[in-house]
mmCIF file of C-alpha atoms in Angstrom:
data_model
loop_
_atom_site.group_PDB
_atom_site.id
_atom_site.type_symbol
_atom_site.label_atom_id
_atom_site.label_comp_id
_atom_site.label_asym_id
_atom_site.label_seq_id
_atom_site.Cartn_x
_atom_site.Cartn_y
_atom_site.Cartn_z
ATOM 1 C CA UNK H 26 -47.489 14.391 -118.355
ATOM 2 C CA UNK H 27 -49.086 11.885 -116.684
ATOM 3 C CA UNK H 28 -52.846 12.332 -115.933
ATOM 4 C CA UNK H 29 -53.114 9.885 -112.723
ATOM 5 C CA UNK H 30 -54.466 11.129 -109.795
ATOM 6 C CA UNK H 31 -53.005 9.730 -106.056
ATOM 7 C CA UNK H 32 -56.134 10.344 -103.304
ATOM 8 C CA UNK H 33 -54.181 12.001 -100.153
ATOM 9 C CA UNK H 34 -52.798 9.883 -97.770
ATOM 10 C CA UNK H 35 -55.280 10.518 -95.105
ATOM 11 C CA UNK H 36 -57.907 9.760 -97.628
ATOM 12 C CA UNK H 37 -55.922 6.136 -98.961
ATOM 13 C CA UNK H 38 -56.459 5.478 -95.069
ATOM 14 C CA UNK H 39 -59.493 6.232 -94.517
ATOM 15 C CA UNK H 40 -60.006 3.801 -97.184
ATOM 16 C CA UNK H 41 -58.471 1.170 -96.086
ATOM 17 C CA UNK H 42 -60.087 0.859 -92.748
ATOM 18 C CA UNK H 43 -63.133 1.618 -94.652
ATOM 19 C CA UNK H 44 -62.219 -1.852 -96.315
ATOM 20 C CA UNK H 45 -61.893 -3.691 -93.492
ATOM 21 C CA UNK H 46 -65.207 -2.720 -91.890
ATOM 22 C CA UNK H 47 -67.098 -3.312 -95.202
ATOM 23 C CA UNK H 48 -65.062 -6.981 -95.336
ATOM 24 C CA UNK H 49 -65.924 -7.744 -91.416
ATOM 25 C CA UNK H 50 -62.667 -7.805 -90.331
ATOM 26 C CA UNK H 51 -63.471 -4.614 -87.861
ATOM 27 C CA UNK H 52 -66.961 -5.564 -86.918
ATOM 28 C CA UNK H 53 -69.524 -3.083 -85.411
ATOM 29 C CA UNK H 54 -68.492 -2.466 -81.798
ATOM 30 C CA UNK H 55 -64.600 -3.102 -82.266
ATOM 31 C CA UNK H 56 -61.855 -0.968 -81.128
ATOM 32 C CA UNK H 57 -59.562 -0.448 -84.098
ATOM 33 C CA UNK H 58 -56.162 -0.531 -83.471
ATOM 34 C CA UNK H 59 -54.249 2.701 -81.512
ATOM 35 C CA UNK H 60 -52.927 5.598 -84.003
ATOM 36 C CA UNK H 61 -49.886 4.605 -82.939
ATOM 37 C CA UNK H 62 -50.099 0.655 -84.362
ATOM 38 C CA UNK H 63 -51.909 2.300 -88.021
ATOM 39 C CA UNK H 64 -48.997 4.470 -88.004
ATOM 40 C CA UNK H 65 -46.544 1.118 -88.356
ATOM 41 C CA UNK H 66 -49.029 -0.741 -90.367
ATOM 42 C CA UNK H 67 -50.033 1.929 -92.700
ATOM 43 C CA UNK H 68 -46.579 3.666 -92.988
ATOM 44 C CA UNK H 69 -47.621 6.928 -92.668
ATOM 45 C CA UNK H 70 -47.074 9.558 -89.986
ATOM 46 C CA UNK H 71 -49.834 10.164 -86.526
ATOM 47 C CA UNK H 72 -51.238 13.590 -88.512
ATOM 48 C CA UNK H 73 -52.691 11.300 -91.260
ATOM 49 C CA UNK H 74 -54.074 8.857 -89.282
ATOM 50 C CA UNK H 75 -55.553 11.441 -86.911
ATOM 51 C CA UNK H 76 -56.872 13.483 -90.040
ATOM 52 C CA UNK H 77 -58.436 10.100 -91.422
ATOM 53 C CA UNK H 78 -59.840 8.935 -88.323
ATOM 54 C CA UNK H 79 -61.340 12.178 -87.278
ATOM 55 C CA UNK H 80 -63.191 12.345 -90.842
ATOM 56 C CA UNK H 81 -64.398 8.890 -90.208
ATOM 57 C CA UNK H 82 -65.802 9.786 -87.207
ATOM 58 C CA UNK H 83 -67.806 12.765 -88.918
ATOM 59 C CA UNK H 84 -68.834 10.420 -91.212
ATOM 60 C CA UNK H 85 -70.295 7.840 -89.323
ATOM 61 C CA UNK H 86 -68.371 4.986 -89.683
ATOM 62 C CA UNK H 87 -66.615 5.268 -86.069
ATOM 63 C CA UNK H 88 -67.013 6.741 -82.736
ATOM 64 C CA UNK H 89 -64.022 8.046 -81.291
ATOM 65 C CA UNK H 90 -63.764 8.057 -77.225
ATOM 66 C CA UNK H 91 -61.507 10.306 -75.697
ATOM 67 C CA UNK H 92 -58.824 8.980 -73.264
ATOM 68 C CA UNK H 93 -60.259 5.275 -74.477
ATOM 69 C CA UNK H 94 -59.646 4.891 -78.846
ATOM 70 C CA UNK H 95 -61.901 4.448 -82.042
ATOM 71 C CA UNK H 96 -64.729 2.310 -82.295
ATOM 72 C CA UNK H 97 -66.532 0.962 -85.001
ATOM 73 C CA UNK H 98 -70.055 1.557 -85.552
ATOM 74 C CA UNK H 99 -70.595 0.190 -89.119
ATOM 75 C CA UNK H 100 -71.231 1.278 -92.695
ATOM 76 C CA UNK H 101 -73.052 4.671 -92.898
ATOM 77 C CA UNK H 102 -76.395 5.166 -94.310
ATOM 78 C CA UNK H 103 -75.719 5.914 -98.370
ATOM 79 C CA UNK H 104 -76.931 9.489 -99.263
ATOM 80 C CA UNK H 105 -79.518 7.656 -100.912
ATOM 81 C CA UNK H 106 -81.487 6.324 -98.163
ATOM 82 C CA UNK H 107 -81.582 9.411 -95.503
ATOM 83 C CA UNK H 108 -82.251 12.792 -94.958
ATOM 84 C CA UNK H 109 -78.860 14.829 -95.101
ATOM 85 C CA UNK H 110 -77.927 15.637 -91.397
ATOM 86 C CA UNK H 111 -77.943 19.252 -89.975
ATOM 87 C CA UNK H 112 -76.797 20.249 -86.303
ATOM 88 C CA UNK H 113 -79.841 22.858 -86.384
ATOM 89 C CA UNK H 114 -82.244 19.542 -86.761
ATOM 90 C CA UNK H 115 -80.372 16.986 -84.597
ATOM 91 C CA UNK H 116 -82.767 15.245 -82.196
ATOM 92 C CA UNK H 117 -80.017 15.376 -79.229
ATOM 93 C CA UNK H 118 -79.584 18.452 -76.999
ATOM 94 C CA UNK H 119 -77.200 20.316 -76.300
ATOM 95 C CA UNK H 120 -74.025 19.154 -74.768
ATOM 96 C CA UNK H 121 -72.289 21.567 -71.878
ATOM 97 C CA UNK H 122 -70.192 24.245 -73.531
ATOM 98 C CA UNK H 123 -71.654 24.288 -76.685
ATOM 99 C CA UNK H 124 -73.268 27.595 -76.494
ATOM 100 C CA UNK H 125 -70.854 30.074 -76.715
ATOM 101 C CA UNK H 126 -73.489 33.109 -77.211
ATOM 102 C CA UNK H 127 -77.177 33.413 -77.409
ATOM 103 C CA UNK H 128 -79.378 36.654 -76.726
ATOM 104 C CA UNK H 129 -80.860 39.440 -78.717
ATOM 105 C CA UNK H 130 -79.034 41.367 -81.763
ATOM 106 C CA UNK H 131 -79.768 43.315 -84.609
ATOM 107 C CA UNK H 132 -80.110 41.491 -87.504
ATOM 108 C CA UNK H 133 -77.124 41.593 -90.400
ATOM 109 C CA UNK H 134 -78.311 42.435 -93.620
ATOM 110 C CA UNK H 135 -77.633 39.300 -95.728
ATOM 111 C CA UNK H 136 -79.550 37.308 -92.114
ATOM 112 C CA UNK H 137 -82.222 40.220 -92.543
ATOM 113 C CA UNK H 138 -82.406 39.762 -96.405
ATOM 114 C CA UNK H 139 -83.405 35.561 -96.386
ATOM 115 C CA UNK H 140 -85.661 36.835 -93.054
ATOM 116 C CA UNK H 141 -88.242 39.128 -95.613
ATOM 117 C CA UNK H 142 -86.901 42.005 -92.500
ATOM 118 C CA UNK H 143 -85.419 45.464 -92.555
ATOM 119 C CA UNK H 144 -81.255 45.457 -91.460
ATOM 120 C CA UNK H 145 -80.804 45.597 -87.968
ATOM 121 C CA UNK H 146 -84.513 44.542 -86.736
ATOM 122 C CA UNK H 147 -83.701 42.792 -83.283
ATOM 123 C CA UNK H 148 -83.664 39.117 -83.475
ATOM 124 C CA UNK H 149 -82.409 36.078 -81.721
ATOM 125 C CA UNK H 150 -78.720 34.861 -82.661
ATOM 126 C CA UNK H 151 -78.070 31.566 -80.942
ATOM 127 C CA UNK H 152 -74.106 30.716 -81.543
ATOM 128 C CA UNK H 153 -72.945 27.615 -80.518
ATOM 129 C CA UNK H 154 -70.178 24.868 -81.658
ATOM 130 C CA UNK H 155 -69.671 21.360 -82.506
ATOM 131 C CA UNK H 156 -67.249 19.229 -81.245
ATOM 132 C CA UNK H 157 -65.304 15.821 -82.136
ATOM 133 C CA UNK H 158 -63.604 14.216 -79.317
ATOM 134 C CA UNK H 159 -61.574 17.642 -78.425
ATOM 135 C CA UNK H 160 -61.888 19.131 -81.779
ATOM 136 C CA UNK H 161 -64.241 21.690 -82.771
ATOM 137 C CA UNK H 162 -66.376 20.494 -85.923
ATOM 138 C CA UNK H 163 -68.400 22.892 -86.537
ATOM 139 C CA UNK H 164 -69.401 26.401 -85.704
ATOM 140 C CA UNK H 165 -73.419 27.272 -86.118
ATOM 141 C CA UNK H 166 -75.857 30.290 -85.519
ATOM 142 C CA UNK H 167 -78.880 30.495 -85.767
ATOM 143 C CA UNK H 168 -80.838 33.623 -86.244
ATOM 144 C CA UNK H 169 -84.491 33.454 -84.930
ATOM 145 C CA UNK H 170 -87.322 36.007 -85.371
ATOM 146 C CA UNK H 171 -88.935 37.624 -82.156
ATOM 147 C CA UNK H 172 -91.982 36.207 -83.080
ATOM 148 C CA UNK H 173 -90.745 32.441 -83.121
ATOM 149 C CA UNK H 174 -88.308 33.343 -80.622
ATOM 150 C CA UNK H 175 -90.079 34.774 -77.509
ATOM 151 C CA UNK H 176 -91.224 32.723 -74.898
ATOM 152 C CA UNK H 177 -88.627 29.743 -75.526
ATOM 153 C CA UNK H 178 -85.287 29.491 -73.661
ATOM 154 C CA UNK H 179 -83.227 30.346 -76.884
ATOM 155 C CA UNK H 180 -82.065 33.627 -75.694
ATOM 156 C CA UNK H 181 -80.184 31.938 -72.294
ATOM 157 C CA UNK H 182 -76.758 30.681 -72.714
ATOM 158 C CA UNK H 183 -78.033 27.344 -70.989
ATOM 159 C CA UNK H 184 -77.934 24.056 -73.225
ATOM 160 C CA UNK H 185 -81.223 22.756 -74.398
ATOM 161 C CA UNK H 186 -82.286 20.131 -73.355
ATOM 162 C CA UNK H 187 -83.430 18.690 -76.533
ATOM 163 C CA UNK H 188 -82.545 20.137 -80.286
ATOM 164 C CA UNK H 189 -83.776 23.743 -81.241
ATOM 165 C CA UNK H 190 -86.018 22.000 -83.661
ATOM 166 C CA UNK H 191 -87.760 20.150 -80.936
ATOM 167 C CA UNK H 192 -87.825 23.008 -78.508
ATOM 168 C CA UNK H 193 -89.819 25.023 -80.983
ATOM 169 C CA UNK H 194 -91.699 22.816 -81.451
ATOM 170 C CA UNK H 195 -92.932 22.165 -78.035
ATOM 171 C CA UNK H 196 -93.075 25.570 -76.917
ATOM 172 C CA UNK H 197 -94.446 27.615 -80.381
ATOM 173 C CA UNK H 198 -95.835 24.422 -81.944
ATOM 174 C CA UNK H 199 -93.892 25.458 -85.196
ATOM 175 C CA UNK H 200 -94.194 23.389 -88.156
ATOM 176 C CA UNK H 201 -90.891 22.542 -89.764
ATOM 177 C CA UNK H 202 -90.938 21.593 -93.891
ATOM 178 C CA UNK H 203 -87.852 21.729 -96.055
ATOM 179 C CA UNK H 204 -84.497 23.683 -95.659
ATOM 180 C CA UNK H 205 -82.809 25.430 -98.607
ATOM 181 C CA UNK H 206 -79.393 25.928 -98.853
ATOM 182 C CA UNK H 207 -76.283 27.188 -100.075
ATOM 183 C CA UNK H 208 -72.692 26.018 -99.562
ATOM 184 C CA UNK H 209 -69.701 27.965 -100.569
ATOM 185 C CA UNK H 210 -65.425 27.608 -99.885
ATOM 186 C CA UNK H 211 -64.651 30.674 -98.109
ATOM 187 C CA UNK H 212 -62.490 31.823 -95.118
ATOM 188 C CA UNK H 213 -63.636 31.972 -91.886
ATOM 189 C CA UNK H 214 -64.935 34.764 -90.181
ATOM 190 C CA UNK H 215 -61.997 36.533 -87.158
ATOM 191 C CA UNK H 216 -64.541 35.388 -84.909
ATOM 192 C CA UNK H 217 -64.941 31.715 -86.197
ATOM 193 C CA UNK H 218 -61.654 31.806 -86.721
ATOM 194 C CA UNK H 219 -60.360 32.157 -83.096
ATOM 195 C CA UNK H 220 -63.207 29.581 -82.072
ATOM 196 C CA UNK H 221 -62.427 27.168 -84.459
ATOM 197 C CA UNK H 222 -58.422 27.596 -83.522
ATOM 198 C CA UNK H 223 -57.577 27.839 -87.344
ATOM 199 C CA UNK H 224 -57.808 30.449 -90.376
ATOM 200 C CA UNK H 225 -57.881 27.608 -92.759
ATOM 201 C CA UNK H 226 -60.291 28.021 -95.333
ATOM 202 C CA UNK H 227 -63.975 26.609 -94.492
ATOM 203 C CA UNK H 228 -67.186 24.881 -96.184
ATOM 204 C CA UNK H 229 -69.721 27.480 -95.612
ATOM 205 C CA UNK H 230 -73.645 26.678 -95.280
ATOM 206 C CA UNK H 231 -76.498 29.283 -95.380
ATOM 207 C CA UNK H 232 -79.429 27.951 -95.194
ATOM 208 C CA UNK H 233 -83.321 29.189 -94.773
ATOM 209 C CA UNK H 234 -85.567 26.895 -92.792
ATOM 210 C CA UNK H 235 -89.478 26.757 -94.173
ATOM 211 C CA UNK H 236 -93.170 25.881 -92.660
ATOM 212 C CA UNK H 237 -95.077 24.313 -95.151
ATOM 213 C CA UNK H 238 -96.242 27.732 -96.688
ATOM 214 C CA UNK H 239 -92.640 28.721 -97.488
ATOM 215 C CA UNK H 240 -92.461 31.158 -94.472
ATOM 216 C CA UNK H 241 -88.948 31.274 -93.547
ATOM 217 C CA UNK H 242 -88.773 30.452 -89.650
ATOM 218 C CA UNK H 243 -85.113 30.894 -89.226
ATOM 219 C CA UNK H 244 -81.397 31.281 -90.716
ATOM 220 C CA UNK H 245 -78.953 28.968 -90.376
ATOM 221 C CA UNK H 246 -74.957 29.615 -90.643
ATOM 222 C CA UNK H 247 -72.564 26.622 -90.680
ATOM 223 C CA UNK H 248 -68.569 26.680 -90.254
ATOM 224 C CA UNK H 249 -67.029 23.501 -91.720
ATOM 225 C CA UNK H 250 -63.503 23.150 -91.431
ATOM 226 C CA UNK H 251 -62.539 22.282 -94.831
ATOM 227 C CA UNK H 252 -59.874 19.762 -92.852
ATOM 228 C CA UNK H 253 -62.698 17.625 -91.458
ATOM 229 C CA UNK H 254 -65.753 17.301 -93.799
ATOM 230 C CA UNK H 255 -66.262 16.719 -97.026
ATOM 231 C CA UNK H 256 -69.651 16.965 -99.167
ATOM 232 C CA UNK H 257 -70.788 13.637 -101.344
ATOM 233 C CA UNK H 258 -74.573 13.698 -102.977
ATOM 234 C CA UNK H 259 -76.072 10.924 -105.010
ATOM 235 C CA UNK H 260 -78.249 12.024 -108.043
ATOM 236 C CA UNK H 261 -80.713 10.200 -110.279
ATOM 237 C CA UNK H 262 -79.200 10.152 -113.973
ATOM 238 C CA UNK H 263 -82.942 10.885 -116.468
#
């Protein structure tokens, strides 16, 4: 039995256009060609190409505009040389639609566990999604205590204006240190689910957010669709 191992189509595209970016031939601020022309070139059908192009677009190497095509925006950052990415500490606010609910609840007991709280002491639960030109990305909450969470607008369903990060910042001058977390393959939630559109399985972050004294200042859920991201680390070998 042959031990050879064929990447997935979409992932033998994303590849190739990878190629060409890294060679020039699509330089920074180029439209690539339509789905419809990498269908014909590639020889593979539009849900590929859509698959690949979308997970390029996560990744960084294009921007897709809706009604408009794909752009390329160049070579990510290697994992190497930058701080891993998280939609709770994105500088950017928060686009129109995003927040799907926010407002007081009691907290769950695996939230209230990583919190140092008792089950079902009230905190904030900000829920709010990600999107990729008209596909949702990503699915986050955020759980807040009272303490952090009073007196800032993250109990209104309104978008911030700047990242959650920055708006504690600003308003309870909190001090933000290191994030520890845990990812996990696991179905999605009924809820996440419906707003995700799928039941397909899901990369799953929990993660704690720390002041410099190790205080936990919130908890952070993530949805990934296990269609659209995957996870790639780069590790020193002593």
């Amino acid at each position: 039995m042959s031990m050879d191992f064929a990447p997935p189509k979409y992932a033998q595209v994303m590849r190739a256009i990878q190629e060409r970016i890294e060679s020039g031939e699509y330089a920074p601020g180029d439209m690539l060609p339509s789905e419809t022309q990498l269908v014909r070139e590639l020889g593979v059908g539009r849900t590929t190409v859509v698959r690949a192009l979308q997970t390029l677009a996560m990744q960084g190497w294009i921007e897709r505009e809706h009604g408009r095509g794909s752009f390329v925006k160049g070579r990510p950052q290697s994992a190497a040389d930058r701080v891993r990415p998280s939609l709770m500490t994105a500088e950017q606010g928060e686009s129109a639609g995003a927040v799907v609910e926010a407002g007081r609840i009691p907290a769950p007991r695996h939230v209230a566990r990583l919190l140092g709280v008792a089950e079902g002491t009230p905190v904030i639960a900000r829920k709010r999604l990600a999107r990729n030109a008209d596909v949702v990305s990503a699915v986050e909450t955020v759980w807040i205590p009272l303490e952090h969470a009073l007196g800032t607008d993250l109990d209104k369903p309104e978008p911030l204006r700047r990242g959650i990060r920055q708006h504690l910042q600003a308003v309870k001058h909190l001090r933000f240190d290191h994030i520890t977390e845990r990812v996990s393959a696991r179905t999605p939630t009924q809820e996440e689910a419906e707003l995700l559109g799928s039941s397909n399985p899901v990369l799953g972050v929990l993660a704690t957010v720390h002041d410099p004294a190790g205080n936990v200042l919130m908890v952070v859920s993530l949805a990934l669709p296990g269609s659209l991201h995957e996870l790639e680390d780069v590790f020193k070998v002593s």
